[in-house]
Short mmCIF file of C-alpha atoms and ligand atoms in Angstrom, two decimals:
data_model
loop_
_atom_site.label_atom_id
_atom_site.label_comp_id
_atom_site.label_asym_id
_atom_site.label_seq_id
_atom_site.Cartn_x
_atom_site.Cartn_y
_atom_site.Cartn_z
CA MET N 283 1.42 -23.82 -46.35
CA SER N 284 -1.03 -24.78 -49.05
CA ASN N 285 -1.61 -21.38 -50.65
CA GLU N 286 -0.66 -19.20 -53.59
CA VAL N 287 2.03 -17.36 -51.64
CA ASN N 288 4.38 -20.30 -51.17
CA THR N 289 4.65 -22.59 -54.13
CA GLU N 290 8.25 -23.76 -53.58
CA CYS N 291 8.81 -27.12 -51.85
CA LYS N 292 5.08 -27.79 -51.81
CA ASN N 293 5.49 -31.54 -51.28
CA GLU N 294 7.90 -31.09 -48.39
CA ILE N 295 5.54 -28.57 -46.79
CA ASP N 296 2.53 -30.87 -47.14
CA GLU N 297 4.46 -33.85 -45.72
CA PHE N 298 5.72 -31.82 -42.80
CA ILE N 299 2.28 -30.45 -41.95
CA LYS N 300 0.81 -33.94 -42.15
CA GLY N 301 3.36 -35.17 -39.60
CA LEU N 302 2.88 -32.14 -37.38
CA LYS N 303 -0.88 -32.67 -37.26
CA LYS N 304 -0.39 -36.34 -36.45
CA ARG N 305 2.04 -35.52 -33.63
CA ASN N 306 -0.18 -32.74 -32.23
CA PRO N 307 -3.80 -33.81 -32.57
CA GLY N 308 -6.49 -31.51 -31.18
CA GLN N 309 -4.17 -28.48 -31.17
CA PRO N 310 -5.58 -26.26 -33.93
CA GLU N 311 -3.95 -23.00 -32.86
CA PHE N 312 -0.51 -24.60 -32.61
CA GLN N 313 -0.94 -26.29 -35.99
CA GLN N 314 -2.05 -22.96 -37.49
CA ALA N 315 0.95 -21.03 -36.14
CA VAL N 316 3.44 -23.63 -37.41
CA GLU N 317 1.71 -23.91 -40.79
CA GLU N 318 1.96 -20.16 -41.30
CA VAL N 319 5.70 -20.23 -40.62
CA VAL N 320 6.70 -23.46 -42.37
CA GLY N 321 5.52 -22.21 -45.78
CA ASP N 322 8.27 -19.60 -45.60
CA LEU N 323 10.92 -21.69 -43.87
CA MET N 324 10.75 -24.85 -45.94
CA PRO N 325 12.32 -23.22 -49.01
CA VAL N 326 15.23 -22.12 -46.78
CA VAL N 327 15.52 -25.62 -45.32
CA CYS N 328 15.31 -27.22 -48.78
CA SER N 329 18.11 -25.02 -50.07
CA GLU N 330 20.44 -25.49 -47.08
CA GLU N 331 21.60 -29.06 -46.65
CA ARG N 332 22.62 -28.49 -42.99
CA TYR N 333 19.08 -27.44 -42.01
CA ARG N 334 17.48 -30.32 -43.86
CA LYS N 335 19.92 -32.99 -42.60
CA GLU N 336 19.67 -31.71 -39.04
CA ARG N 337 15.84 -31.93 -39.12
CA ILE N 338 15.77 -28.45 -37.75
CA LEU N 339 12.05 -27.83 -38.33
CA GLU N 340 11.06 -31.02 -36.50
CA ARG N 341 13.24 -29.95 -33.58
CA MET N 342 12.07 -26.34 -33.51
CA THR N 343 8.40 -27.32 -33.46
CA GLU N 344 8.78 -29.54 -30.37
CA PRO N 345 8.89 -27.59 -27.08
CA ASP N 346 11.76 -28.33 -24.67
CA ARG N 347 9.19 -29.09 -21.96
CA ILE N 348 5.72 -28.23 -20.67
CA VAL N 349 4.93 -28.02 -16.97
CA ILE N 350 1.23 -28.44 -16.12
CA PHE N 351 -0.01 -28.00 -12.57
CA ARG N 352 -3.03 -27.51 -10.34
CA VAL N 353 -3.71 -24.16 -8.70
CA SER N 354 -6.07 -24.38 -5.72
CA TRP N 355 -7.27 -21.20 -4.04
CA GLU N 356 -10.09 -19.90 -1.88
CA ASP N 357 -12.64 -17.34 -3.11
CA ASP N 358 -14.19 -14.56 -1.00
CA GLU N 359 -17.11 -16.80 0.01
CA GLY N 360 -14.77 -19.47 1.34
CA ASN N 361 -15.31 -21.87 -1.58
CA VAL N 362 -12.33 -23.92 -2.76
CA ARG N 363 -11.57 -23.23 -6.42
CA VAL N 364 -9.31 -25.25 -8.72
CA ASN N 365 -7.64 -24.05 -11.92
CA ARG N 366 -5.02 -25.47 -14.25
CA ALA N 367 -1.79 -23.65 -15.09
CA TRP N 368 0.99 -24.21 -17.60
CA ARG N 369 4.48 -23.06 -18.44
CA VAL N 370 5.58 -23.98 -21.94
CA GLN N 371 9.39 -23.71 -22.11
CA PHE N 372 9.72 -23.80 -25.86
CA ASN N 373 13.29 -23.06 -26.80
CA ASN N 374 16.26 -21.58 -24.89
CA SER N 375 18.89 -21.79 -27.63
CA ILE N 376 19.67 -18.07 -27.65
CA GLY N 377 18.79 -17.10 -24.08
CA PRO N 378 16.65 -17.91 -21.04
CA TYR N 379 12.99 -18.69 -21.84
CA LYS N 380 11.03 -15.43 -22.07
CA GLY N 381 7.35 -14.77 -22.68
CA GLY N 382 4.13 -13.79 -21.02
CA LEU N 383 1.55 -15.43 -18.79
CA ARG N 384 -2.08 -15.33 -19.94
CA PHE N 385 -5.07 -15.63 -17.60
CA HIS N 386 -8.21 -16.33 -19.63
CA PRO N 387 -10.83 -19.11 -19.47
CA SER N 388 -9.91 -20.20 -23.02
CA VAL N 389 -6.27 -20.98 -22.14
CA ASN N 390 -5.20 -24.53 -23.07
CA THR N 391 -2.11 -26.41 -24.25
CA SER N 392 -2.71 -25.60 -27.92
CA ILE N 393 -2.98 -21.85 -27.38
CA LEU N 394 0.09 -21.73 -25.15
CA LYS N 395 2.13 -23.83 -27.59
CA PHE N 396 1.21 -21.50 -30.47
CA LEU N 397 2.17 -18.50 -28.36
CA GLY N 398 5.43 -20.14 -27.20
CA PHE N 399 6.41 -21.12 -30.74
CA GLU N 400 5.77 -17.59 -32.07
CA GLN N 401 7.67 -16.14 -29.12
CA VAL N 402 10.86 -18.03 -30.06
CA LEU N 403 11.00 -16.33 -33.48
CA LYS N 404 9.80 -12.96 -32.16
CA ASN N 405 12.43 -12.85 -29.43
CA SER N 406 15.12 -13.77 -31.92
CA LEU N 407 14.04 -10.84 -34.13
CA THR N 408 14.58 -8.37 -31.27
CA GLY N 409 18.30 -9.12 -31.38
CA LEU N 410 18.31 -9.57 -27.59
CA PRO N 411 19.47 -12.79 -25.88
CA MET N 412 16.05 -14.27 -25.15
CA GLY N 413 14.65 -17.75 -25.75
CA GLY N 414 10.91 -18.33 -26.06
CA GLY N 415 8.24 -19.54 -23.67
CA LYS N 416 4.66 -18.85 -22.67
CA GLY N 417 2.39 -19.79 -19.81
CA GLY N 418 -0.82 -19.03 -18.06
CA SER N 419 -3.99 -20.42 -16.63
CA ASN N 420 -7.65 -20.94 -17.44
CA PHE N 421 -8.37 -18.66 -14.45
CA ASN N 422 -10.81 -15.87 -15.35
CA PRO N 423 -9.86 -12.62 -13.58
CA LYS N 424 -13.11 -10.91 -14.71
CA GLY N 425 -15.38 -10.12 -11.79
CA LYS N 426 -12.85 -11.34 -9.19
CA SER N 427 -11.90 -9.13 -6.24
CA ASP N 428 -8.31 -7.97 -5.78
CA ARG N 429 -7.96 -10.39 -2.86
CA GLU N 430 -9.18 -13.31 -4.97
CA VAL N 431 -6.69 -12.44 -7.70
CA MET N 432 -3.99 -12.15 -5.02
CA ARG N 433 -4.76 -15.57 -3.56
CA PHE N 434 -4.77 -17.12 -7.02
CA CYS N 435 -1.44 -15.51 -8.00
CA HIS N 436 0.20 -16.49 -4.71
CA SER N 437 -0.97 -20.08 -5.11
CA LEU N 438 0.21 -20.24 -8.72
CA MET N 439 3.69 -19.04 -7.72
CA ILE N 440 4.01 -21.75 -5.06
CA GLU N 441 4.51 -24.16 -7.96
CA LEU N 442 5.85 -21.87 -10.70
CA HIS N 443 8.77 -20.54 -8.61
CA ARG N 444 10.77 -23.76 -8.94
CA HIS N 445 10.64 -23.62 -12.75
CA ILE N 446 11.70 -20.00 -13.33
CA GLY N 447 14.74 -17.83 -12.57
CA GLU N 448 16.62 -14.87 -14.02
CA ASN N 449 18.89 -17.20 -16.00
CA THR N 450 16.27 -19.89 -16.62
CA ASP N 451 12.86 -18.49 -17.51
CA VAL N 452 11.48 -14.97 -17.06
CA PRO N 453 7.68 -14.65 -17.47
CA ALA N 454 5.75 -11.40 -17.99
CA GLY N 455 2.19 -10.22 -18.69
CA ASP N 456 -0.25 -11.02 -21.49
CA ILE N 457 -4.07 -11.08 -21.68
CA GLY N 458 -5.48 -10.81 -18.14
CA VAL N 459 -2.05 -10.32 -16.57
CA GLY N 460 -0.99 -6.74 -15.90
CA SER N 461 0.89 -4.93 -13.18
CA ARG N 462 -1.49 -6.06 -10.41
CA GLU N 463 -0.94 -9.76 -11.17
CA ILE N 464 2.82 -9.38 -11.79
CA SER N 465 3.16 -7.62 -8.42
CA TYR N 466 1.36 -10.39 -6.52
CA MET N 467 3.46 -13.05 -8.25
CA PHE N 468 6.74 -11.18 -7.75
CA GLY N 469 6.00 -10.64 -4.04
CA GLN N 470 5.33 -14.34 -3.56
CA TYR N 471 8.47 -15.41 -5.43
CA LYS N 472 10.59 -13.09 -3.29
CA ARG N 473 9.13 -14.68 -0.15
CA LEU N 474 9.57 -18.25 -1.32
CA GLU N 475 13.15 -17.89 -2.56
CA ASN N 476 14.31 -15.11 -0.19
CA GLU N 477 15.80 -13.53 -3.26
CA PHE N 478 15.22 -10.20 -5.02
CA THR N 479 16.00 -10.89 -8.66
CA GLY N 480 14.42 -9.99 -11.99
CA ILE N 481 12.43 -13.19 -12.44
CA LEU N 482 9.42 -11.41 -13.95
CA THR N 483 9.17 -8.35 -16.19
CA GLY N 484 6.47 -5.71 -16.18
CA LYS N 485 7.21 -5.09 -12.50
CA GLY N 486 6.24 -1.89 -10.68
CA LEU N 487 8.73 0.97 -10.97
CA ALA N 488 9.46 0.81 -7.22
CA PHE N 489 10.68 -2.77 -7.44
CA GLY N 490 12.73 -3.22 -10.58
CA GLY N 491 10.26 -2.37 -13.35
CA SER N 492 11.27 -0.42 -16.43
CA LEU N 493 9.88 2.86 -17.64
CA VAL N 494 8.00 2.49 -20.95
CA ARG N 495 7.31 -1.27 -20.45
CA THR N 496 3.57 -0.57 -20.05
CA GLU N 497 3.50 1.41 -23.30
CA ALA N 498 6.04 -0.71 -25.20
CA THR N 499 3.90 -3.13 -27.23
CA GLY N 500 1.50 -0.47 -28.52
CA TYR N 501 4.21 2.12 -29.13
CA GLY N 502 6.41 -0.48 -30.83
CA CYS N 503 3.58 -1.56 -33.10
CA VAL N 504 3.00 2.01 -34.24
CA TYR N 505 6.74 2.56 -34.78
CA PHE N 506 6.81 -0.60 -36.90
CA CYS N 507 3.81 0.57 -38.93
CA GLU N 508 5.43 3.97 -39.48
CA ASN N 509 8.60 2.19 -40.67
CA MET N 510 6.51 0.22 -43.19
CA PHE N 511 4.91 3.44 -44.49
CA ASN N 512 8.29 5.21 -44.65
CA GLU N 513 9.61 2.33 -46.78
CA ILE N 514 7.11 3.39 -49.49
CA ASP N 515 7.68 7.12 -48.85
CA ASP N 516 4.45 7.54 -46.93
CA SER N 517 3.58 7.95 -43.22
CA LEU N 518 0.82 7.45 -40.67
CA ASP N 519 0.15 11.17 -40.55
CA GLY N 520 -3.46 11.86 -41.52
CA LYS N 521 -4.40 8.16 -41.79
CA THR N 522 -7.65 6.78 -40.33
CA CYS N 523 -7.06 3.78 -38.08
CA ILE N 524 -9.24 1.05 -36.63
CA VAL N 525 -8.04 -0.63 -33.42
CA SER N 526 -9.55 -3.68 -31.73
CA GLY N 527 -9.25 -4.48 -28.03
CA SER N 528 -9.09 -1.88 -25.28
CA GLY N 529 -6.44 -3.44 -23.06
CA ASN N 530 -2.75 -2.76 -22.66
CA VAL N 531 -1.76 -3.10 -26.31
CA ALA N 532 -4.77 -1.25 -27.76
CA ILE N 533 -4.57 1.75 -25.40
CA TYR N 534 -0.91 2.53 -26.09
CA THR N 535 -1.34 1.90 -29.81
CA VAL N 536 -3.97 4.64 -29.84
CA GLU N 537 -1.77 6.95 -27.75
CA LYS N 538 1.20 6.69 -30.14
CA ALA N 539 -0.95 6.75 -33.30
CA LEU N 540 -2.45 10.08 -32.15
CA GLU N 541 1.05 11.44 -31.56
CA MET N 542 1.96 10.47 -35.13
CA GLY N 543 -0.96 12.47 -36.52
CA ALA N 544 -3.35 9.58 -37.21
CA LYS N 545 -7.08 9.50 -36.45
CA VAL N 546 -8.34 6.47 -34.49
CA VAL N 547 -12.05 5.71 -34.73
CA THR N 548 -12.60 2.34 -32.99
CA LEU N 549 -11.84 0.30 -29.87
CA SER N 550 -13.45 -2.92 -28.69
CA ASP N 551 -13.73 -5.59 -26.01
CA SER N 552 -15.36 -9.00 -25.95
CA SER N 553 -18.82 -7.36 -25.79
CA GLY N 554 -18.55 -5.28 -28.98
CA PHE N 555 -16.87 -2.20 -30.48
CA ILE N 556 -17.26 1.56 -30.33
CA TYR N 557 -17.07 3.75 -33.42
CA ASP N 558 -16.30 7.43 -32.84
CA LYS N 559 -16.73 9.42 -36.04
CA ASP N 560 -14.81 12.40 -34.60
CA GLY N 561 -11.90 10.21 -33.53
CA ILE N 562 -10.58 9.27 -30.10
CA ASP N 563 -8.60 12.24 -28.80
CA GLU N 564 -6.27 12.45 -25.78
CA GLU N 565 -9.08 13.35 -23.41
CA LYS N 566 -11.25 10.44 -24.55
CA LEU N 567 -8.24 8.14 -24.27
CA SER N 568 -7.72 9.24 -20.63
CA PHE N 569 -11.30 8.17 -20.01
CA VAL N 570 -10.56 4.75 -21.57
CA LYS N 571 -7.43 4.35 -19.42
CA GLU N 572 -9.37 5.04 -16.25
CA LEU N 573 -12.25 2.81 -17.44
CA LYS N 574 -10.04 -0.16 -18.31
CA GLU N 575 -6.91 0.16 -16.13
CA VAL N 576 -8.61 1.32 -12.91
CA ARG N 577 -12.33 0.47 -12.97
CA ARG N 578 -12.04 -2.61 -15.22
CA GLY N 579 -15.32 -1.57 -16.90
CA ARG N 580 -16.83 -2.28 -20.33
CA ILE N 581 -16.07 -0.30 -23.53
CA SER N 582 -19.82 0.30 -24.09
CA GLU N 583 -19.53 3.02 -21.40
CA TYR N 584 -17.53 5.05 -23.94
CA ALA N 585 -20.61 5.42 -26.13
CA ASP N 586 -22.73 6.47 -23.10
CA LYS N 587 -20.21 9.20 -22.36
CA PHE N 588 -19.26 10.53 -25.82
CA LYS N 589 -22.13 11.45 -28.12
CA SER N 590 -19.97 11.37 -31.27
CA SER N 591 -19.75 7.60 -30.85
CA GLU N 592 -21.92 4.52 -31.10
CA PHE N 593 -21.61 1.03 -29.60
CA HIS N 594 -22.01 -2.05 -31.80
CA LYS N 595 -22.85 -4.95 -29.54
CA ASP N 596 -21.16 -8.31 -30.25
CA LYS N 597 -19.56 -6.92 -33.42
CA LYS N 598 -15.94 -6.44 -34.50
CA PRO N 599 -14.64 -3.21 -36.07
CA TRP N 600 -13.38 -4.65 -39.37
CA GLY N 601 -16.31 -3.33 -41.44
CA VAL N 602 -15.37 0.29 -40.69
CA LYS N 603 -13.63 1.93 -43.65
CA ALA N 604 -10.06 2.91 -42.76
CA ASP N 605 -6.46 3.12 -43.99
CA VAL N 606 -4.82 1.12 -41.20
CA ALA N 607 -5.95 -1.74 -38.94
CA PHE N 608 -4.30 -2.55 -35.62
CA PRO N 609 -5.84 -5.83 -34.37
CA SER N 610 -4.91 -5.74 -30.66
CA ALA N 611 -7.27 -8.11 -28.86
CA THR N 612 -6.71 -11.83 -29.46
CA GLN N 613 -5.96 -14.70 -31.88
CA ASN N 614 -8.12 -15.27 -34.97
CA GLU N 615 -10.12 -12.07 -34.51
CA ILE N 616 -9.78 -11.31 -38.27
CA SER N 617 -11.59 -14.05 -40.19
CA HIS N 618 -11.12 -14.77 -43.89
CA GLU N 619 -14.29 -12.76 -44.60
CA ASP N 620 -13.06 -9.87 -42.41
CA ALA N 621 -9.77 -9.79 -44.34
CA LYS N 622 -11.64 -9.56 -47.64
CA THR N 623 -13.85 -6.80 -46.24
CA LEU N 624 -10.81 -4.82 -45.07
CA LEU N 625 -9.24 -5.14 -48.53
CA SER N 626 -12.39 -4.17 -50.39
CA ASN N 627 -12.62 -1.10 -48.16
CA GLY N 628 -9.14 -0.10 -49.31
CA ILE N 629 -7.04 -0.90 -46.23
CA LYS N 630 -3.40 0.12 -46.81
CA ALA N 631 -1.73 -1.45 -43.78
CA VAL N 632 -2.39 -4.07 -41.10
CA ALA N 633 -0.04 -4.06 -38.11
CA GLU N 634 -0.69 -6.96 -35.75
CA GLY N 635 -0.54 -5.92 -32.09
CA ALA N 636 -2.19 -9.14 -30.92
CA ASN N 637 -0.59 -12.55 -31.46
CA MET N 638 -1.90 -14.36 -34.59
CA PRO N 639 -4.98 -12.13 -34.85
CA THR N 640 -5.53 -13.09 -38.50
CA VAL N 641 -6.53 -16.57 -39.67
CA ASN N 642 -4.07 -18.02 -42.21
CA GLU N 643 -6.48 -17.57 -45.13
CA GLY N 644 -6.71 -13.88 -44.18
CA VAL N 645 -2.92 -13.57 -44.02
CA HIS N 646 -2.75 -15.03 -47.53
CA GLU N 647 -5.26 -12.43 -48.78
CA PHE N 648 -3.15 -9.59 -47.31
CA ARG N 649 0.08 -11.00 -48.74
CA LYS N 650 -1.43 -11.57 -52.17
CA ALA N 651 -2.86 -8.05 -52.22
CA LYS N 652 0.62 -6.70 -51.33
CA ILE N 653 -0.62 -4.27 -48.71
CA LEU N 654 1.71 -3.37 -45.85
CA PHE N 655 1.17 -6.40 -43.63
CA GLY N 656 3.18 -6.33 -40.39
CA PRO N 657 2.94 -9.80 -38.82
CA ALA N 658 2.66 -10.10 -35.05
CA LYS N 659 6.09 -11.55 -34.42
CA ALA N 660 7.63 -8.40 -35.88
CA ALA N 661 5.02 -5.72 -35.20
CA ASN N 662 4.31 -6.52 -31.54
CA ALA N 663 7.90 -7.39 -30.53
CA GLY N 664 8.32 -4.05 -28.76
CA GLY N 665 6.74 -5.42 -25.58
CA VAL N 666 9.13 -8.28 -25.12
CA ALA N 667 12.00 -6.10 -26.32
CA VAL N 668 11.45 -3.67 -23.44
CA SER N 669 11.07 -6.69 -21.15
CA GLY N 670 14.57 -7.62 -22.33
CA LEU N 671 15.70 -4.09 -21.47
CA GLU N 672 14.09 -4.48 -18.03
CA GLN N 673 16.20 -7.63 -17.55
CA SER N 674 19.33 -5.68 -18.57
CA GLN N 675 18.54 -2.91 -16.08
CA ASN N 676 17.91 -5.48 -13.33
CA SER N 677 21.28 -7.14 -14.02
CA LEU N 678 23.02 -3.76 -13.97
CA ARG N 679 21.00 -2.68 -10.88
CA LEU N 680 20.26 0.54 -12.71
CA SER N 681 17.16 2.30 -14.07
CA TRP N 682 17.27 4.03 -17.42
CA SER N 683 15.26 7.19 -18.19
CA SER N 684 12.13 6.93 -20.31
CA GLU N 685 13.96 8.78 -23.12
CA GLU N 686 16.69 6.13 -23.05
CA VAL N 687 14.27 3.18 -23.06
CA ASN N 688 12.03 4.74 -25.70
CA SER N 689 14.93 5.48 -28.00
CA ARG N 690 16.21 1.90 -27.63
CA LEU N 691 12.68 0.63 -28.39
CA LYS N 692 12.52 2.77 -31.53
CA GLY N 693 15.93 1.48 -32.59
CA ILE N 694 14.95 -2.15 -32.03
CA MET N 695 11.72 -1.76 -34.04
CA LYS N 696 13.73 -0.17 -36.87
CA ASP N 697 16.21 -3.07 -36.77
CA ILE N 698 13.37 -5.60 -36.89
CA HIS N 699 11.91 -3.73 -39.85
CA GLY N 700 15.34 -3.87 -41.49
CA LYS N 701 15.55 -7.65 -40.97
CA CYS N 702 12.11 -8.06 -42.56
CA VAL N 703 13.24 -6.04 -45.57
CA GLU N 704 16.48 -8.03 -45.81
CA HIS N 705 14.72 -11.40 -45.85
CA GLY N 706 11.38 -10.38 -47.34
CA LYS N 707 12.12 -8.19 -50.38
CA THR N 708 10.65 -9.73 -53.51
CA ASP N 709 11.82 -9.30 -57.11
CA ASP N 710 9.32 -6.52 -57.81
CA GLY N 711 10.62 -4.49 -54.84
CA HIS N 712 7.65 -5.24 -52.59
CA VAL N 713 8.46 -6.32 -49.03
CA ASP N 714 6.77 -9.52 -47.86
CA TYR N 715 7.06 -8.76 -44.14
CA ALA N 716 5.60 -12.12 -43.14
CA ARG N 717 8.31 -14.04 -44.94
CA GLY N 718 10.97 -11.58 -43.80
CA ALA N 719 9.99 -12.00 -40.14
CA ASN N 720 9.73 -15.78 -40.33
CA VAL N 721 13.09 -16.24 -42.03
CA GLY N 722 14.81 -13.45 -40.08
CA GLY N 723 13.71 -14.93 -36.74
CA PHE N 724 14.52 -18.51 -37.72
CA ILE N 725 18.15 -18.29 -38.81
CA LYS N 726 19.71 -17.30 -35.48
CA VAL N 727 17.83 -19.95 -33.49
CA ALA N 728 18.49 -22.67 -36.09
CA ASP N 729 22.20 -21.89 -36.26
CA ALA N 730 22.52 -21.94 -32.46
CA MET N 731 20.75 -25.31 -32.27
CA ILE N 732 23.00 -26.77 -34.94
CA ALA N 733 26.09 -25.47 -33.14
CA TYR N 734 25.01 -27.36 -30.00
CA GLY N 735 24.96 -30.70 -31.87
CA ILE N 736 21.99 -33.01 -31.80
CA VAL N 737 19.91 -31.46 -29.02
P1 LIG L 135 -5.40 -7.19 -22.06
O1 LIG L 135 -5.88 -8.24 -21.16
O2 LIG L 135 -4.83 -5.94 -21.48
O3 LIG L 135 -6.53 -6.76 -23.10
C1 LIG L 135 -7.10 -7.69 -23.94
C2 LIG L 135 -8.18 -7.02 -24.76
O4 LIG L 135 -8.61 -7.91 -25.77
C3 LIG L 135 -9.42 -6.68 -23.94
O5 LIG L 135 -10.05 -5.56 -24.49
C4 LIG L 135 -10.26 -7.94 -24.10
O6 LIG L 135 -11.65 -7.74 -23.91
C5 LIG L 135 -9.97 -8.30 -25.54
N1 LIG L 135 -10.09 -9.75 -25.69
C6 LIG L 135 -9.33 -10.71 -25.09
N2 LIG L 135 -9.74 -11.93 -25.43
C7 LIG L 135 -10.79 -11.75 -26.26
C8 LIG L 135 -11.63 -12.64 -26.96
N3 LIG L 135 -11.48 -13.96 -26.86
N4 LIG L 135 -12.59 -12.10 -27.75
C9 LIG L 135 -12.76 -10.76 -27.85
N5 LIG L 135 -11.98 -9.86 -27.20
C10 LIG L 135 -11.01 -10.35 -26.43
O7 LIG L 135 -4.29 -7.91 -22.98
P2 LIG L 135 -3.14 -7.27 -23.88
O8 LIG L 135 -3.56 -5.96 -24.42
O9 LIG L 135 -1.88 -7.37 -23.12
O10 LIG L 135 -3.04 -8.34 -25.06
C11 LIG L 135 -3.76 -8.20 -26.28
C12 LIG L 135 -3.06 -9.02 -27.36
O11 LIG L 135 -1.72 -8.55 -27.53
C13 LIG L 135 -2.93 -10.52 -27.07
O12 LIG L 135 -3.00 -11.23 -28.29
C14 LIG L 135 -1.52 -10.64 -26.51
O13 LIG L 135 -1.00 -11.94 -26.67
C15 LIG L 135 -0.79 -9.63 -27.38
N6 LIG L 135 0.47 -9.11 -26.88
C16 LIG L 135 0.56 -8.56 -25.63
C17 LIG L 135 1.77 -8.06 -25.20
C18 LIG L 135 1.92 -7.40 -23.87
O14 LIG L 135 3.03 -6.97 -23.57
N7 LIG L 135 0.89 -7.27 -23.06
C19 LIG L 135 2.98 -8.14 -26.03
C20 LIG L 135 2.75 -8.67 -27.35
C21 LIG L 135 1.54 -9.14 -27.73
P3 LIG L 135 -12.36 -8.28 -22.57
O15 LIG L 135 -11.78 -7.45 -21.47
O16 LIG L 135 -13.81 -8.07 -22.80
O17 LIG L 135 -11.97 -9.74 -22.46
O1 LIG L 136 3.41 -11.87 -26.53
C1 LIG L 136 4.31 -11.21 -25.97
O2 LIG L 136 5.35 -10.90 -26.57
C2 LIG L 136 4.12 -10.81 -24.58
N1 LIG L 136 3.06 -11.06 -24.03
C3 LIG L 136 5.22 -10.11 -23.83
C4 LIG L 136 6.22 -11.09 -23.31
C5 LIG L 136 7.28 -10.52 -22.42
O3 LIG L 136 8.07 -11.34 -21.92
O4 LIG L 136 7.34 -9.32 -22.19
#
């Protein structure tokens, strides 16, 4: 990583990145995700002969396999539609592949490889036996009827079913994939295989889903942020927060932040953001849940309904002065300029609910400024962690209470925080959470790969 944060092994880093770019042309998101990680890992590799000799970074940045396939389906007007779908099985060294499916028109190989690569380290951090993978399609669920989404999901599973399994690969939700889509896909898998097994997570409660999975990513992100504040003898109580997105992660981030005594003043979607000077309270959040989870409407309706708020069309919330930012929409939503604006407005903490929401130059600004920066692979690991707990419950053929799942989630987020402190504490006592998460996630996977020989 060519930046002021990582100065050790600069030549090795530059050489590695040069090779990576050559091997993966036209994949900017994947290159970005690896670059962010390699700056922290190279010093570890340089200092440990077994990692260097074993070419562990070259091996970890090459996915095990990628399946790409056509999904044909029929829309409500009888037109034949064709989409492309992927499953990137990145690394199964410490458990079956695990990671979400994303349905969004922007989905491509680069985005899914970045997500799969991050997922390997994230899943390792949870301490659960999960490898990393990611998948999805360039299908756009927006404006489609339930029946169209059903036909698409059923068609997708006709191919995907042969590549997944409870001990092989267990997909879940991500952008554009929630309980409706998981249910259609699970129902089709069950039919094709004549088997009722936990091959997807995020299932409905009536058919093997776990309590608290819906809330897990947002809740986990807030728990992680609270852990970061506690580390410096502070807390979220009384802090003003800005949240982007208004989907699964954003909604439950707001819910938990309110419970912790924070004030949340923004939400967004791809059309713009709302700013509510009085704060989003429980009642307003119920409106957002109904708007987004049931009616699938636009966030601008919030400003029509609540007079204390205003809608900023085509804008992002990063110019609003606050103590804490929870980017919870998508990759690269915080530009270098946005990061500088957040810092000049006195931001104290950034906890990444979305995957890679900050461009690398922005991450460097946060790390240099020594604010509390919770990187995605640590801060948003609560979602996949509860997916792991859903897999455990499926294997046991038991359902745990919400208290049980929530307390395990809290414990896992605390453990992840602990790993970041262990590997990220700097000489002046500051915790570099980005380095801590990268190194903490890497070691277990690297050691497993080395134990297997040259694989
Ligand atoms: P949802 O589909 O529920 O919500 C996504 C939200 O982000 C929507 O408000 C959407 O607006 C907005 N958004 C998506 N893409 C863009 C874009 N290109 N530009 C602007 N806004 C955009 O997804 P999730 O809440 O599940 O996911 C949000 C983020 O969290 C993603 O980065 C995902 O990878 C990550 N994540 C999700 C986990 C999960 O368990 N669901 C777990 C860990 C991380 P609009 O509706 O207008 O498109
Ligand atoms: O990015 C993520 O961690 C997810 N979308 C959740 C993956 C999962 O398997 O629950």
